[in-house]
PDB file of C-alpha atoms in Angstrom:
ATOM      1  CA  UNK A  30      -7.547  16.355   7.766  1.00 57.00           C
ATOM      2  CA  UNK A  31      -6.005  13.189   9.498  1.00 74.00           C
ATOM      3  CA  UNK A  32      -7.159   9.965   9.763  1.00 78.00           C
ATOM      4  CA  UNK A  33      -9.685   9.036  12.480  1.00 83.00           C
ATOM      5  CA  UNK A  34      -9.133   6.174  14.206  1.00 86.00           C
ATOM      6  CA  UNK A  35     -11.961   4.060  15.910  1.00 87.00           C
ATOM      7  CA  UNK A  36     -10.872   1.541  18.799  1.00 88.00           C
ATOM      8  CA  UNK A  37     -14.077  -1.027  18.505  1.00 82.00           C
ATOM      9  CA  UNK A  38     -12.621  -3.854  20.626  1.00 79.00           C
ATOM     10  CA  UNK A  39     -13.680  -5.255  22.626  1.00 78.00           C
ATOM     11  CA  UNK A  40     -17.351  -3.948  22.461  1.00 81.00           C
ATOM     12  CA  UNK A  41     -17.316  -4.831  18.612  1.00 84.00           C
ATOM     13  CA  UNK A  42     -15.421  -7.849  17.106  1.00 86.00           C
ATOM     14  CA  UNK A  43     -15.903  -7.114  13.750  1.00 89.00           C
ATOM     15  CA  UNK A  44     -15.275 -10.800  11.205  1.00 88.00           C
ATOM     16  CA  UNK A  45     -13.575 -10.742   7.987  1.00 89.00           C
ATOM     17  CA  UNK A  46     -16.905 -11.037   6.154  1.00 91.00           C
ATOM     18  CA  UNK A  47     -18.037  -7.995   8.360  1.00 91.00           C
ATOM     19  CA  UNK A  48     -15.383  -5.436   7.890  1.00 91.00           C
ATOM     20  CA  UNK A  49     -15.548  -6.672   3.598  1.00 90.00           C
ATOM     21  CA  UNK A  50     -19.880  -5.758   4.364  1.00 92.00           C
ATOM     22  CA  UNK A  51     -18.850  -2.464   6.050  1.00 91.00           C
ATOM     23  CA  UNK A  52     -15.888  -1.631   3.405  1.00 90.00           C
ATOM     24  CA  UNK A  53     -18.913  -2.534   0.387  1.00 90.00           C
ATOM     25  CA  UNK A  54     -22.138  -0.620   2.075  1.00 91.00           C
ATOM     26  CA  UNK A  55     -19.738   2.435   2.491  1.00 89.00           C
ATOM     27  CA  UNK A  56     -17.468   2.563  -0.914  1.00 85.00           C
ATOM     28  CA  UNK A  57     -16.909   6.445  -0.448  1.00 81.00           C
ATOM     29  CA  UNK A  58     -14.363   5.994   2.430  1.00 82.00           C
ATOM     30  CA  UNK A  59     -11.436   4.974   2.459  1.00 86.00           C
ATOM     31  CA  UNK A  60     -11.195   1.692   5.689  1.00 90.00           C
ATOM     32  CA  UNK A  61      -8.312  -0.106   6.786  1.00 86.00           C
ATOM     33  CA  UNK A  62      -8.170  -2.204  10.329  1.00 91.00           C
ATOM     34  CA  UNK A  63      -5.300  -2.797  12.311  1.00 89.00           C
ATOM     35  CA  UNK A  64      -4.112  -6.326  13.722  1.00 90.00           C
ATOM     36  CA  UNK A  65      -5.284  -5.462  16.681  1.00 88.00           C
ATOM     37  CA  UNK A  66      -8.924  -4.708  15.423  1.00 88.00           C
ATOM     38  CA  UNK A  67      -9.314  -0.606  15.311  1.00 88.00           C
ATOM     39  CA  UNK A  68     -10.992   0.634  12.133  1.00 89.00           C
ATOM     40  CA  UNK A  69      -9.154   3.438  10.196  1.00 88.00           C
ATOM     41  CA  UNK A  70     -11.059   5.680   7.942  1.00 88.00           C
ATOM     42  CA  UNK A  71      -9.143   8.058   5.908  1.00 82.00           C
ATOM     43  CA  UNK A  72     -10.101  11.095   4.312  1.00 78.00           C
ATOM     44  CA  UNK A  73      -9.742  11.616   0.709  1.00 81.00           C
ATOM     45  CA  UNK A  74      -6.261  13.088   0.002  1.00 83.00           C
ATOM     46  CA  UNK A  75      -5.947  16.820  -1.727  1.00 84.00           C
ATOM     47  CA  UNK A  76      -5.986  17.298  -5.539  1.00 90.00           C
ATOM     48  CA  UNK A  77      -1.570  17.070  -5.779  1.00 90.00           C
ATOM     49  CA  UNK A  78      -1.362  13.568  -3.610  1.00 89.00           C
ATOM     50  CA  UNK A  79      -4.170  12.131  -6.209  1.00 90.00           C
ATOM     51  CA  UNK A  80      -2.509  13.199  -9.207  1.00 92.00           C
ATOM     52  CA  UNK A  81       1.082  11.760  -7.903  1.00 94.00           C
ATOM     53  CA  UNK A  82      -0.852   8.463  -6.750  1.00 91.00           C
ATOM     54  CA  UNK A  83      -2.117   8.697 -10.067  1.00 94.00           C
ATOM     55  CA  UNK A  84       0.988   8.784 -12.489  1.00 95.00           C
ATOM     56  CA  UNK A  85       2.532   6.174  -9.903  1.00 96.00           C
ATOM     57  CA  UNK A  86      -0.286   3.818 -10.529  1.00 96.00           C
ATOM     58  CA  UNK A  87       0.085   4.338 -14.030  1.00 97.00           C
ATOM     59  CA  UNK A  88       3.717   3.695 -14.363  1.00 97.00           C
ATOM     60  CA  UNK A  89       3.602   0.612 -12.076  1.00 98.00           C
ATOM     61  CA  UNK A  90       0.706  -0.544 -14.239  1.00 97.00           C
ATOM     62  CA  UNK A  91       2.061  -0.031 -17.975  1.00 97.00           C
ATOM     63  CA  UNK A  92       5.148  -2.263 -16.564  1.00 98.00           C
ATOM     64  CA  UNK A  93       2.997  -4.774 -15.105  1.00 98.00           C
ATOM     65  CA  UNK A  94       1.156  -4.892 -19.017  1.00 97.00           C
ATOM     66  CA  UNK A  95       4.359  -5.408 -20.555  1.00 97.00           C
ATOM     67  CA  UNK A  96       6.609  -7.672 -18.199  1.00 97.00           C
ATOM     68  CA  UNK A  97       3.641 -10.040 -18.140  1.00 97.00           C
ATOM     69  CA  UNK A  98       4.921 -11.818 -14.336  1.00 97.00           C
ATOM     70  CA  UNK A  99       2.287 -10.056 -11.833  1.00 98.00           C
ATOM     71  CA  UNK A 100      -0.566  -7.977 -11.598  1.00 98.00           C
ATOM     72  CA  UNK A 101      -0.465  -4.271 -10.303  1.00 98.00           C
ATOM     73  CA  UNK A 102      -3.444  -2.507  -7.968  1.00 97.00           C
ATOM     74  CA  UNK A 103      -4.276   0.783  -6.649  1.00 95.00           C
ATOM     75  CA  UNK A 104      -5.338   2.110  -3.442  1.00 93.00           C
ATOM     76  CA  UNK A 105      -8.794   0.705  -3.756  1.00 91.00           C
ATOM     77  CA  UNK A 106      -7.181  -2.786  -3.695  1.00 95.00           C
ATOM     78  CA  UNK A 107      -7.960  -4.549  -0.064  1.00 95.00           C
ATOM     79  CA  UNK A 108      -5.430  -7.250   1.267  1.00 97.00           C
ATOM     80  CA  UNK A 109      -5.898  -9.626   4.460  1.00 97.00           C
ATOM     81  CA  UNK A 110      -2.500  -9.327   5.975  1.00 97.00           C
ATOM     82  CA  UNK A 111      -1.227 -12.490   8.110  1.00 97.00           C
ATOM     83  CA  UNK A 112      -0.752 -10.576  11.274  1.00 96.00           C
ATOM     84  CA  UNK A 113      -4.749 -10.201  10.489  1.00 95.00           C
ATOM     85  CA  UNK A 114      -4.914  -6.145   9.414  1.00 96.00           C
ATOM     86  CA  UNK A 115      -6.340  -5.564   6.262  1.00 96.00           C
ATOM     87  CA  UNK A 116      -4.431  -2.923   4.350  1.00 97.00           C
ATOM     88  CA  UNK A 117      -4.735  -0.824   1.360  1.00 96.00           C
ATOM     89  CA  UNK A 118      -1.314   0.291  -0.074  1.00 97.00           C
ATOM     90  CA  UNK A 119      -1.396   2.819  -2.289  1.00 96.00           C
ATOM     91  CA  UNK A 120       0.343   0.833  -5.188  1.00 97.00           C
ATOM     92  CA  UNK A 121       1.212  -2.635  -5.141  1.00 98.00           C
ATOM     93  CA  UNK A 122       2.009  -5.580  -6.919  1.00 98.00           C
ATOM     94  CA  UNK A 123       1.710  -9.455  -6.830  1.00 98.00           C
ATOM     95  CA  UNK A 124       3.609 -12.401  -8.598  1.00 98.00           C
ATOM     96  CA  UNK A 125       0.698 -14.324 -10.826  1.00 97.00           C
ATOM     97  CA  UNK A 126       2.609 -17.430  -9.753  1.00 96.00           C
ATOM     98  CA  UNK A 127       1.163 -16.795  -6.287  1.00 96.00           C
ATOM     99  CA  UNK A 128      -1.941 -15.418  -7.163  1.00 95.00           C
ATOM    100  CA  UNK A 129      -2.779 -18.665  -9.016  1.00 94.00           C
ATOM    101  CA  UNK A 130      -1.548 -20.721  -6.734  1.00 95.00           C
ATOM    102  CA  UNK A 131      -4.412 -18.925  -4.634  1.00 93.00           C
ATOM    103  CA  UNK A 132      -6.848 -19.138  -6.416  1.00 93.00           C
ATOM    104  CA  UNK A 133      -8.655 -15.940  -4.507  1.00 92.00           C
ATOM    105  CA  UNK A 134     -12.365 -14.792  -5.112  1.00 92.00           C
ATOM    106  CA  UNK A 135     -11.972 -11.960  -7.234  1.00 93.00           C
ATOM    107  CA  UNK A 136     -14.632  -9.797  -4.970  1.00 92.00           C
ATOM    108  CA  UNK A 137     -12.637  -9.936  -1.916  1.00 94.00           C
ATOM    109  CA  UNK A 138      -9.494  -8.788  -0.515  1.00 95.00           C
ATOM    110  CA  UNK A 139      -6.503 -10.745  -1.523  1.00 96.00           C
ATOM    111  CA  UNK A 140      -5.946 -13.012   1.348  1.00 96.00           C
ATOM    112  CA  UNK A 141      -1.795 -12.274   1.862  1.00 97.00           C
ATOM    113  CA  UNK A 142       0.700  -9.655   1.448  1.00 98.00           C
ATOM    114  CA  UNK A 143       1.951  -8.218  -1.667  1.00 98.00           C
ATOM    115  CA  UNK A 144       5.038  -8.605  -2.953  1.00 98.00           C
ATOM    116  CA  UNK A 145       5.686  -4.717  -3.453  1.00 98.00           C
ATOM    117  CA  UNK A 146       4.030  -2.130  -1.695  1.00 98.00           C
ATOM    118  CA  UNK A 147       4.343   1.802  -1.873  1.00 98.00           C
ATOM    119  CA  UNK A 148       2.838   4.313   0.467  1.00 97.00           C
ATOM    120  CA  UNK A 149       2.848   8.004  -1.082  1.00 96.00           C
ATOM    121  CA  UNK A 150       3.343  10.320   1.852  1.00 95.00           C
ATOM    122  CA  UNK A 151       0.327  12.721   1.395  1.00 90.00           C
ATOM    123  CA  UNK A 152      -0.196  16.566   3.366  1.00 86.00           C
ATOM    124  CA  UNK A 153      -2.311  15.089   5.904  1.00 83.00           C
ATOM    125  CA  UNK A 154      -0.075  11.772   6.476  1.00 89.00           C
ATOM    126  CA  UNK A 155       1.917  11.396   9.784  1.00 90.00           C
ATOM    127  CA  UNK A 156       5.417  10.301   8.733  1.00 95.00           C
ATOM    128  CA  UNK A 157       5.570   7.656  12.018  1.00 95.00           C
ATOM    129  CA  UNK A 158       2.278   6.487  11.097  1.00 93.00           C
ATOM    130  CA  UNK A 159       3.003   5.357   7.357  1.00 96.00           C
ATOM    131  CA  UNK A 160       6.798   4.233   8.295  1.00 97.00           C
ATOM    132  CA  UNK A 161       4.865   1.903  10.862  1.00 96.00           C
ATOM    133  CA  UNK A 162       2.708   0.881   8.553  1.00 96.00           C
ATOM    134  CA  UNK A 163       5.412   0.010   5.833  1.00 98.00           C
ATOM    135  CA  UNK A 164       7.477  -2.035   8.674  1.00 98.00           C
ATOM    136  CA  UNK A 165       3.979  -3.850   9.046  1.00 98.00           C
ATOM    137  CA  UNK A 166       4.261  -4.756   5.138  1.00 98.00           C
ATOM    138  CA  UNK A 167       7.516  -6.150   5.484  1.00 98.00           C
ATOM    139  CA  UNK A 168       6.811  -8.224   8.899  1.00 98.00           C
ATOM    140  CA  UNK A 169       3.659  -9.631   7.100  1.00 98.00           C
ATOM    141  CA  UNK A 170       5.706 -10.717   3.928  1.00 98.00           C
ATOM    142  CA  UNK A 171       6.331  -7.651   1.448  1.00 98.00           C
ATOM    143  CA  UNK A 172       9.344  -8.283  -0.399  1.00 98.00           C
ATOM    144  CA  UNK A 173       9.818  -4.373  -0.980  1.00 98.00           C
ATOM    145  CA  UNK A 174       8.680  -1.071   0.111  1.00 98.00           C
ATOM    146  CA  UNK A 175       8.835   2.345  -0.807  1.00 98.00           C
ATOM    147  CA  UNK A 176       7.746   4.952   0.930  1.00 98.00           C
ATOM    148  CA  UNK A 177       7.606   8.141  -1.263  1.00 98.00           C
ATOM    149  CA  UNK A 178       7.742  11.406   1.331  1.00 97.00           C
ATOM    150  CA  UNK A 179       7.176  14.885  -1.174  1.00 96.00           C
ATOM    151  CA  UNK A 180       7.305  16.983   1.998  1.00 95.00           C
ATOM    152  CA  UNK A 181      10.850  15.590   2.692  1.00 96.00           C
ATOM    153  CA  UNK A 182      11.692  15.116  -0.748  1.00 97.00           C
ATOM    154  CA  UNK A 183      13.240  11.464  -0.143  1.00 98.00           C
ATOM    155  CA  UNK A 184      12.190   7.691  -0.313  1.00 98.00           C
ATOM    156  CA  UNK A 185      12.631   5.224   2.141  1.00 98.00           C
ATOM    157  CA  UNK A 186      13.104   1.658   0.605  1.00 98.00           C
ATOM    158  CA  UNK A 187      12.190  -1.499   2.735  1.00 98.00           C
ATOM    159  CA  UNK A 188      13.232  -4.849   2.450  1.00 98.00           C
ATOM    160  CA  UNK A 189      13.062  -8.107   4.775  1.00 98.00           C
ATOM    161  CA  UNK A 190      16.306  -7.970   7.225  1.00 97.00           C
ATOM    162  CA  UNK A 191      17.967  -5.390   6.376  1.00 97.00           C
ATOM    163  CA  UNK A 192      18.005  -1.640   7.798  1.00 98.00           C
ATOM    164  CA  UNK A 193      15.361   0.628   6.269  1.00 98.00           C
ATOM    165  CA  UNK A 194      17.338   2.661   3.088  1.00 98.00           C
ATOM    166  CA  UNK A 195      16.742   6.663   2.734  1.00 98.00           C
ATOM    167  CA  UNK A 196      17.306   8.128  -0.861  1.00 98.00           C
ATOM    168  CA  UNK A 197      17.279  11.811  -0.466  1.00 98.00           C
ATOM    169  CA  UNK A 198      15.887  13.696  -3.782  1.00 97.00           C
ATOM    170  CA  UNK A 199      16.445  10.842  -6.206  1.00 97.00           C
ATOM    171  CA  UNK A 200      15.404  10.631  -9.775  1.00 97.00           C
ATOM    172  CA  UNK A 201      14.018   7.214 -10.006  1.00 97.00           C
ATOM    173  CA  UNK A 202      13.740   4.201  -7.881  1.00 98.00           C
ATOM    174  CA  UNK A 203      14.832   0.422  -8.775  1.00 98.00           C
ATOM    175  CA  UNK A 204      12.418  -2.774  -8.493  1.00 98.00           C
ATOM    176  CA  UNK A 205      15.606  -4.648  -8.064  1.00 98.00           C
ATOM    177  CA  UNK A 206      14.722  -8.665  -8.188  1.00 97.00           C
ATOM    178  CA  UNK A 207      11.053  -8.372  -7.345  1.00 98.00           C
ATOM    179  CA  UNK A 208      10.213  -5.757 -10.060  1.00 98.00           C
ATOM    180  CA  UNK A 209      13.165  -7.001 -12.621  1.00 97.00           C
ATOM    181  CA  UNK A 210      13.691  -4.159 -14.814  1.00 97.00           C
ATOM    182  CA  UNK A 211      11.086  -1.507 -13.406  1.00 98.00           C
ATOM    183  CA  UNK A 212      12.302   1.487 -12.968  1.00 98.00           C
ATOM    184  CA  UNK A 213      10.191   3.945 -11.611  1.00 97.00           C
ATOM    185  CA  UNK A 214      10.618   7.602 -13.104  1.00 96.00           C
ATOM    186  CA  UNK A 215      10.204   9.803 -10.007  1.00 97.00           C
ATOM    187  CA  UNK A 216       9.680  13.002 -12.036  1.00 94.00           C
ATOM    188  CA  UNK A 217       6.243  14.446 -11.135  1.00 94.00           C
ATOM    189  CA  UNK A 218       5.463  12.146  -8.040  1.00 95.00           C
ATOM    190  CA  UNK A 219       9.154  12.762  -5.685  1.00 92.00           C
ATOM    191  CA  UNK A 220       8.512  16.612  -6.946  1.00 85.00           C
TER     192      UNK A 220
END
């Protein structure tokens, strides 16, 4: 099953305080809006994709506990993007330093970009569709991107500026200067 997309505008305008209602009265689906206003709802992913999103989490998370620098989120995570989209990476991670300079409500979507963002390529995913999506991270302020892709067995690595990187089959991945000293064991997620 794909994502359906719903064009509202202009008959519906939804606010930021009305999509964060919508997102809260219906926390079974999965939303995300585009910059341009149309509401994404995507379906639940099959039993494989949630047990790679899973371990990913995990190892993003018991690095995140022990460098002590940022805090990591799942899926379920909601950020306001600057272009205006509010997004829902699959993994992700901000610096504290900018999260307390922030000072966001806890109950609502961060109000910026992350600093790392990963998109794990389910069954049902369109490959254009999450490599658009990932260029949207960068334009909007990620600082690195991975896009894991199982059916094609490689990663492609984003970063502000420079050409978009493809790994083909690697082992692990690198969080170079954002994610100093992560390394992220692919075994299990990659295969």
């Amino acid at each position: 099953m794909t994502a359906l997309i719903l064009n509202l505008s202009p008959t519906i305008e939804l606010t930021d305080e009305q999509f964060f209602q919508l997102c809260q009265n219906n926390r079974d689906l999965r939303l995300e809006r585009t910059a341009e206003g149309e509401l994404i709802i995507m379906p639940p992913t099959g039993w494989e994709s949630g047990n790679r999103n899973s371990r990913l989490t995990q190892r993003l998370g018991n690095w995140t506990d022990a460098d002590g620098t940022g805090l990591a989120f799942d899926s379920s995570t909601g950020f306001k993007l600057p272009n205006g989209a509010n997004r829902s990476p699959d993994a992700s991670w901000v610096s504290r330093e900018r999260l307390e300079a922030l000072k966001p409500d806890p109950a609502k979507f961060l109000p910026l970009a992350p600093d790392f963002a990963v998109e794990l390529r389910s069954a049902s995913d369109s490959l254009k569709t999450v490599q658009q999506k990932m260029q949207e991270y960068i334009e909007n302020g990620v600082r690195l991107g991975w896009l894991i892709d199982p059916q094609n067995q490689q990663v492609e690595i984003y970063r502000p500026g420079q050409d978009v990187e493809i790994l083909r089959s690697p082992t692990s991945l690198s969080g170079e200067d954002v994610l100093p000293g992560f390394i992220l064991d692919l075994a299990q997620i990659l295969s």
